[in-house]
Short mmCIF file of C-alpha atoms in Angstrom, two decimals:
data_model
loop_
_atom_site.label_atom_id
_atom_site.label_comp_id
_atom_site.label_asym_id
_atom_site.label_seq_id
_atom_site.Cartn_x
_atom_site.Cartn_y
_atom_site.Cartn_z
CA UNK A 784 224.72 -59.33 165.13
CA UNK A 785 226.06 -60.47 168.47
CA UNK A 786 224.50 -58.33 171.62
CA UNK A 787 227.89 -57.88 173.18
CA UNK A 788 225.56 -57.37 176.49
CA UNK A 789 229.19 -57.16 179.17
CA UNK A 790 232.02 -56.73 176.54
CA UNK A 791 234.96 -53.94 176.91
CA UNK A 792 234.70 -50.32 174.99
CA UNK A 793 238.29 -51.72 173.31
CA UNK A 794 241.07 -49.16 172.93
CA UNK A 795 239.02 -46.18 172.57
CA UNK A 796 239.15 -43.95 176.23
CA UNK A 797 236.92 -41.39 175.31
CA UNK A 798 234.28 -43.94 175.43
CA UNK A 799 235.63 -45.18 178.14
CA UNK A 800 235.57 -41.98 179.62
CA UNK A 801 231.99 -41.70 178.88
CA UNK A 802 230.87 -45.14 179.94
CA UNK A 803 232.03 -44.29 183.28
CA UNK A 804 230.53 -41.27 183.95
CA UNK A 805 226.92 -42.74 183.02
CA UNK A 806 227.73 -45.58 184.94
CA UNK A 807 228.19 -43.29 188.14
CA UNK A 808 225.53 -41.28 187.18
CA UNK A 809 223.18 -44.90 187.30
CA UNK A 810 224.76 -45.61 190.63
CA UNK A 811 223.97 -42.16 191.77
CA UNK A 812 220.39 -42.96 190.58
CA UNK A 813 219.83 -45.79 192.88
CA UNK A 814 222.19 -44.07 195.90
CA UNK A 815 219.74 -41.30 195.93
CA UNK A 816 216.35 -42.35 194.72
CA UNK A 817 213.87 -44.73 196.07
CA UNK A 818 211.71 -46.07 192.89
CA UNK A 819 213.51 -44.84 189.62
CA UNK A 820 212.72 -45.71 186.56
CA UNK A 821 214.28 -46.10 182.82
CA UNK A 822 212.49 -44.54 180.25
CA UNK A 823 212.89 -47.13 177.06
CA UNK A 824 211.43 -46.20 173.29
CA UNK A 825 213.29 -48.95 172.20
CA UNK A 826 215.77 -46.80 169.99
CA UNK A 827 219.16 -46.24 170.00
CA UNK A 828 219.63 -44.23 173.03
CA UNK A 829 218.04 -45.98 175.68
CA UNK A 830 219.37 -49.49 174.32
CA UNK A 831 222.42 -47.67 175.27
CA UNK A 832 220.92 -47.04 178.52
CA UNK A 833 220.05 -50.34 179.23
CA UNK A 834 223.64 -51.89 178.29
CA UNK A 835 225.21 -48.84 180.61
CA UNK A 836 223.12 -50.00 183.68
CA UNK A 837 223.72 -53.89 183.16
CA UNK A 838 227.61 -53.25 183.53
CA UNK A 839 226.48 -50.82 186.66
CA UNK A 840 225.05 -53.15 188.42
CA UNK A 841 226.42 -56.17 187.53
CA UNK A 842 226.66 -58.97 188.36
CA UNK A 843 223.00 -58.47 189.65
CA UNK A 844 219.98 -57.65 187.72
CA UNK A 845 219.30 -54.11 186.89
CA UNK A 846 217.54 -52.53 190.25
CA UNK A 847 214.88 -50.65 188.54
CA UNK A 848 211.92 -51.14 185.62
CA UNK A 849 211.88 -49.83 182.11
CA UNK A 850 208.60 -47.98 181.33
CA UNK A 851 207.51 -47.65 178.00
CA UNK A 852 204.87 -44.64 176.79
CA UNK A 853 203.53 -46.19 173.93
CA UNK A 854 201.77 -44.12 171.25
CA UNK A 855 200.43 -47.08 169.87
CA UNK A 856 201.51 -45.82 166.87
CA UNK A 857 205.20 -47.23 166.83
CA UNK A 858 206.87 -48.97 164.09
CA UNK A 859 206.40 -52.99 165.06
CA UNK A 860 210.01 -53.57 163.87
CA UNK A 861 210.95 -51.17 167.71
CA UNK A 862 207.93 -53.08 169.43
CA UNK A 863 208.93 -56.49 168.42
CA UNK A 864 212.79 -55.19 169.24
CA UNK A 865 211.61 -53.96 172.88
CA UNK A 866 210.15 -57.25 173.84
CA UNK A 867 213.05 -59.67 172.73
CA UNK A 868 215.63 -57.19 174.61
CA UNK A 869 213.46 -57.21 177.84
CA UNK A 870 213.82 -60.74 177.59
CA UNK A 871 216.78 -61.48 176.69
CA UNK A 872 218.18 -59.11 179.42
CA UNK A 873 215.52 -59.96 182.17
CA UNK A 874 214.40 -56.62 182.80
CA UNK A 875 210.66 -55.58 184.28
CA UNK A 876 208.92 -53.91 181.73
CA UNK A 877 206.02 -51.39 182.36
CA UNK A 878 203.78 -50.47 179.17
CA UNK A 879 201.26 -47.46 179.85
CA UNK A 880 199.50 -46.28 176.45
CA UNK A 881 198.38 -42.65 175.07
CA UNK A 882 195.48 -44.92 173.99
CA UNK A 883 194.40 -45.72 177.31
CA UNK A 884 194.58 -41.74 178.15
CA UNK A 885 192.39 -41.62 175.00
CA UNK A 886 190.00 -44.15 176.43
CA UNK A 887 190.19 -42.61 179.96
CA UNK A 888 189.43 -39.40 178.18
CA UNK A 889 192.65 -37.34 179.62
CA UNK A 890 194.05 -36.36 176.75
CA UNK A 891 192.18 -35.72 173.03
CA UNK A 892 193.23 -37.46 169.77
CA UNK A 893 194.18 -34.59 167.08
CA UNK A 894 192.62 -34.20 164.13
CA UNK A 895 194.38 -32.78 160.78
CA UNK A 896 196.55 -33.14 158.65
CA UNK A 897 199.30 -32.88 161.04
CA UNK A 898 197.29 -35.39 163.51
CA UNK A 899 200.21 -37.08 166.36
CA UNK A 900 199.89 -38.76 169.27
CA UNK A 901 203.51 -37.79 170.05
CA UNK A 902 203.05 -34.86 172.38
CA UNK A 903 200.28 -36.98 174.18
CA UNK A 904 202.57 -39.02 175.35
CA UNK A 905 203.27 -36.37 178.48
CA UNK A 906 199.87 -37.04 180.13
CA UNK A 907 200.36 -40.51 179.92
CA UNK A 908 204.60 -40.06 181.23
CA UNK A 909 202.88 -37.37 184.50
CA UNK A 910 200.30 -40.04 185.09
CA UNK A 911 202.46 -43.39 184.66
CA UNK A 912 204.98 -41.43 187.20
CA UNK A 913 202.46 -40.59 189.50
CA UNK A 914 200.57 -44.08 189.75
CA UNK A 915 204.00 -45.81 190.06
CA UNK A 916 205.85 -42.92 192.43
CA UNK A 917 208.91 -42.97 190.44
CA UNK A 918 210.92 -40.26 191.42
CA UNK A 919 213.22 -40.64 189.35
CA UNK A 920 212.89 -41.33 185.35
CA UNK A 921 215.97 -41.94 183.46
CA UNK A 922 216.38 -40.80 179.87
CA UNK A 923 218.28 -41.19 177.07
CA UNK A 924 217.96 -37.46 176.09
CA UNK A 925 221.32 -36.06 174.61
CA UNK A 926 222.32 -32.35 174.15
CA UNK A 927 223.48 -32.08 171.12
CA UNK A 928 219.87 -33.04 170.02
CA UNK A 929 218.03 -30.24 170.06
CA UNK A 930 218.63 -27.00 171.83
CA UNK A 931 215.85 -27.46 174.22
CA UNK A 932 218.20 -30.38 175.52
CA UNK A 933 221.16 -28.66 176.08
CA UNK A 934 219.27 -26.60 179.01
CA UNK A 935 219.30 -29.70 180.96
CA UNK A 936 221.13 -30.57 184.23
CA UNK A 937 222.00 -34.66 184.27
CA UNK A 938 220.23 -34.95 187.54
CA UNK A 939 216.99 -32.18 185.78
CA UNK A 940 214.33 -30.76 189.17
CA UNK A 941 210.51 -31.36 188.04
CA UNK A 942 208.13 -29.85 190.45
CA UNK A 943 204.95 -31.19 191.58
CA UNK A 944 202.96 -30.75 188.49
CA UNK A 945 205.80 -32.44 186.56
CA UNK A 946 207.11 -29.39 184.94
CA UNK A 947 210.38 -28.24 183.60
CA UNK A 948 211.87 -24.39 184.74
CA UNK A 949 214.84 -24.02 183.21
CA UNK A 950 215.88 -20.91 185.00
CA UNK A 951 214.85 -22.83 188.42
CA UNK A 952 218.27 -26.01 188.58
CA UNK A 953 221.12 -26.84 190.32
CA UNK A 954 224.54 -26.66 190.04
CA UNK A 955 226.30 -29.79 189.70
CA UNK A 956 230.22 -29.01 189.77
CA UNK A 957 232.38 -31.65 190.04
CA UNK A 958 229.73 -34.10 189.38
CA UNK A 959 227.69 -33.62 192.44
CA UNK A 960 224.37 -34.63 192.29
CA UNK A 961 221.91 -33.13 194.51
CA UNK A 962 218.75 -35.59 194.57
CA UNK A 963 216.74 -33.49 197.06
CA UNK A 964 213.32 -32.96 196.59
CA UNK A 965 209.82 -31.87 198.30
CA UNK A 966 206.49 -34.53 198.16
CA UNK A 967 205.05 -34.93 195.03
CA UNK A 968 208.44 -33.36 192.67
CA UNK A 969 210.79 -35.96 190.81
CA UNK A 970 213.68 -35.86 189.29
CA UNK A 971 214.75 -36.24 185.08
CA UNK A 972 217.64 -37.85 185.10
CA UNK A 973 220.02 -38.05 181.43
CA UNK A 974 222.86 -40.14 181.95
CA UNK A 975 224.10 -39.73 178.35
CA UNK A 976 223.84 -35.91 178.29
CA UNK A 977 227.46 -35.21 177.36
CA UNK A 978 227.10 -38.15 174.78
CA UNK A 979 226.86 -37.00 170.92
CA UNK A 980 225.21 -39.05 168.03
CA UNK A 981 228.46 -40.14 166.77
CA UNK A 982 229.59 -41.06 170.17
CA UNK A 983 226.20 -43.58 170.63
CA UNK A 984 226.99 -44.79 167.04
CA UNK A 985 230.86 -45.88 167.81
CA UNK A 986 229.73 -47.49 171.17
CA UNK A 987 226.97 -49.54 169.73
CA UNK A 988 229.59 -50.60 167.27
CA UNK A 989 232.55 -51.24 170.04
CA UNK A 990 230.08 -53.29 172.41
CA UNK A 991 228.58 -55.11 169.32
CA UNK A 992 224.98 -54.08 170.22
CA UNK A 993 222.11 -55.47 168.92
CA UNK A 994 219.21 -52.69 167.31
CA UNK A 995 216.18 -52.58 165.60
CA UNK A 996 216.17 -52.67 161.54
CA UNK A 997 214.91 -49.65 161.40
CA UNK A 998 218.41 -48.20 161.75
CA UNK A 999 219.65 -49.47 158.71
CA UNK A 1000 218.96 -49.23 154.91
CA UNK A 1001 215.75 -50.84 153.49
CA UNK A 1002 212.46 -50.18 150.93
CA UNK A 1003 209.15 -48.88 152.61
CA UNK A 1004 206.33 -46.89 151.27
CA UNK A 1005 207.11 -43.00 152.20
CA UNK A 1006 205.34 -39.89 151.28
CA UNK A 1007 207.03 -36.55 151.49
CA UNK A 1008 205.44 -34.01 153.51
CA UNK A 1009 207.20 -30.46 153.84
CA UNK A 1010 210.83 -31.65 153.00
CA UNK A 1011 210.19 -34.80 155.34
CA UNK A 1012 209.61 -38.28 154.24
CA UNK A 1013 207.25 -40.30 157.02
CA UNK A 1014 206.35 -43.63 156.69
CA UNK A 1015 203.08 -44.65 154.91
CA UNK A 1016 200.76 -46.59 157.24
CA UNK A 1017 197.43 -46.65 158.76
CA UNK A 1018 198.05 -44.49 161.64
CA UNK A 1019 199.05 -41.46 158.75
CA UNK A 1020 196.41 -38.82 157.93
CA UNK A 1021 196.50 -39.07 154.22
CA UNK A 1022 196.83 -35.09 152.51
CA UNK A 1023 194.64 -34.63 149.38
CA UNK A 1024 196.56 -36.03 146.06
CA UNK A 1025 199.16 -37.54 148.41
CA UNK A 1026 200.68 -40.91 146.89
CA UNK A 1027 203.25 -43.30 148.66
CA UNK A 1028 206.24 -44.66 146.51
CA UNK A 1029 208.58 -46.92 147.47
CA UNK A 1030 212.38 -45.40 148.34
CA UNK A 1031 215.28 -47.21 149.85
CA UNK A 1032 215.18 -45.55 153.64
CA UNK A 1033 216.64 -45.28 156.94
CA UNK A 1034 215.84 -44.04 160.18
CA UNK A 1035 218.54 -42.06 162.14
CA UNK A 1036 215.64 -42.09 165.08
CA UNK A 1037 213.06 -43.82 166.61
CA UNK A 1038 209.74 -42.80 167.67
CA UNK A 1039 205.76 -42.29 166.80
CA UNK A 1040 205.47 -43.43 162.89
CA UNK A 1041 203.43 -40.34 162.30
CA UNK A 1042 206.32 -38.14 162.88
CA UNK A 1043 209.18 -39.52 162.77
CA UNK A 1044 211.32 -38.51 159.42
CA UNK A 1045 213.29 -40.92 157.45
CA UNK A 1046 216.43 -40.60 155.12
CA UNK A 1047 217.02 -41.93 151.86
CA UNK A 1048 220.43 -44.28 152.30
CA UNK A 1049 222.31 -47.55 151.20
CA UNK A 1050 223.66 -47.46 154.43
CA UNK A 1051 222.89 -51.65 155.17
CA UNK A 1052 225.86 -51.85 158.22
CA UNK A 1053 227.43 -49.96 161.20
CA UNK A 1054 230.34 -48.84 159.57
CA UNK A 1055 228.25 -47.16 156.87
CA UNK A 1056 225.80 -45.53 159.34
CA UNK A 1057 229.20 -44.19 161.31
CA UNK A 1058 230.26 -42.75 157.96
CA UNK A 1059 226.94 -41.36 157.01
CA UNK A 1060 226.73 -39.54 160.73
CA UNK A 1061 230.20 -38.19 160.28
CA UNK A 1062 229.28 -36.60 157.38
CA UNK A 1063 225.76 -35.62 158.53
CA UNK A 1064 225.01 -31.72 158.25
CA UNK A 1065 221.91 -31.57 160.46
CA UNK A 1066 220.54 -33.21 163.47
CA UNK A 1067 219.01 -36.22 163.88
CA UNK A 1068 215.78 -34.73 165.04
CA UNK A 1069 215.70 -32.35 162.06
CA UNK A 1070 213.13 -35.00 160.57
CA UNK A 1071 210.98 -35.05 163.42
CA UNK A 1072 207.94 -33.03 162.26
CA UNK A 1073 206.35 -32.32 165.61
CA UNK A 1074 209.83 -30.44 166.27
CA UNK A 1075 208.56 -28.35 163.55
CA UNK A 1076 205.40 -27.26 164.98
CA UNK A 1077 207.24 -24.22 166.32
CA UNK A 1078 210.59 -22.64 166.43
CA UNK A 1079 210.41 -23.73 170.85
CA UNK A 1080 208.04 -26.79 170.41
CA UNK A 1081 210.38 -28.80 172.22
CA UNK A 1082 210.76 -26.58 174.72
CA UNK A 1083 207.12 -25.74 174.87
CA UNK A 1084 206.56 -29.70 175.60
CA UNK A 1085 209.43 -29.80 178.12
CA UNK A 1086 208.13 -27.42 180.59
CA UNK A 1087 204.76 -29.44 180.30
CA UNK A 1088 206.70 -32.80 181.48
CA UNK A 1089 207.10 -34.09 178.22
CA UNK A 1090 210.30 -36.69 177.80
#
């Protein structure tokens, strides 16, 4: 598959429509901010991202880094994906690692059976953006994700303790960005807000975009755990009597192995995936199974400075 890195959106304006507005949104980034940064998990979103801001800024290179949280507990099909688009795009990349908060004893590995490193992630985010002053981290969060997300200005206020108030943003008529901000606070910033999942789907497919496997159908050892089927691997707390079996699987998102849910498909090519998320009946990150952990776990996480 070609990577289609500065082709045309083709005949279809709504994506033209929506191109442009994340493209001023970029441009408003780096108008306002002094050391942004773009958040990259190396999934379909933020591959998005990182196409969007290479036709902002071209013909120069992208003015900003992509930082990476890594669980170290990410599929090596979205590592291995990560480092070839860095390249291949000549972007900075900037790892930090829940391990190393591990190591550095600022955050504690859980225990259990339903044992993540995904919410751990926001010490390591808090302390990456501190160390690096960013003060501005660009995301690929949608908000037709999860209703946590939909709460969410494009340009979102985090005060000094990176934290999330909801009730405490600003109004952005018109598409008026107000970047202001005390020492110490940073801003969220989500481009792709008023982008849906089919919408990300159709573009990757119009621009030709390279992504990881993952995305598309293929066999892996899964076990199903409460009505969600996670990938068998090393990183996985094993339940009593629990036994993997091989199904044909694909991921509809990208993220920590331990909770990240696949979903049986055949679908092997974009045009299949488009049809499967046309017909989809939930959310993609119904199969997440730290979003389970409580009817406002997102939430919970977002006011803490999580992604």
């Amino acid at each position: 598959m070609g990577t289609g890195l500065l082709t045309p959106v083709g005949e279809l304006d709504f994506l033209r429509e929506l191109e442009a507005e994340a493209i001023y949104t970029l441009r408003e980034v780096a108008g306002q901010f002094e050391r942004p940064a773009l958040l990259f998990s190396g999934g379909k979103d933020s591959i998005v991202l990182v196409h969007l801001a290479l036709k902002a800024f071209a013909p120069g290179p992208i003015p900003f880094p992509l930082l990476h949280v890594d669980t170290g507990h990410n599929f090596q099909e979205t590592l291995d994906f990560r480092d070839w688009l860095v390249k291949h795009v000549g972007a900075q990349l900037i790892v930090r690692t829940v391990q190393d908060s591990i190591d550095r004893e600022r955050v504690v590995e859980e225990v259990g059976p339903y044992a993540s490193r995904n919410g751990l992630q926001t010490v390591t985010l808090l302390d990456a953006i501190a160390e690096l002053k960013i003060d501005a981290a660009i995301g690929g969060a949608r908000r037709d994700e999860e209703k946590a997300r939909a709460k969410e200005r494009v340009f979102s206020h985090r005060d000094v303790f990176g934290q999330w108030d909801p009730k405490n943003q600003r109004p952005e008529l018109w598409h008026i960005y107000n970047g202001l901000k005390a020492p110490g606070e940073h801003f969220r910033v989500f481009p792709l807000s008023n982008w849906t999942e089919l919408d990300i789907w159709q573009y990757i497919q119009a621009e030709e975009l390279a992504i990881p496997s993952l995305y598309f159908s293929h066999i892996r050892k899964v076990v199903q755990r409460d009505n969600v089927l996670l990938a068998w691997s090393e990183y996985l707390t094993p339940w009593p009597n629990e036994v993997p079996e091989q199904r044909r699987i694909r991921f509809r998102t990208v993220g920590d192995s331990t909770c990240t849910g696949a979903i049986e498909s055949d679908a092997s090519n974009l045009g299949e995936v488009l049809a499967e998320v046309v017909s989809a009946r939930v959310t993609e990150r119904s199969g997440r199974a730290d979003d389970r952990r409580s009817d406002a776990a997102m939430e919970d996480r977002k006011r803490q400075g999580y992604f």
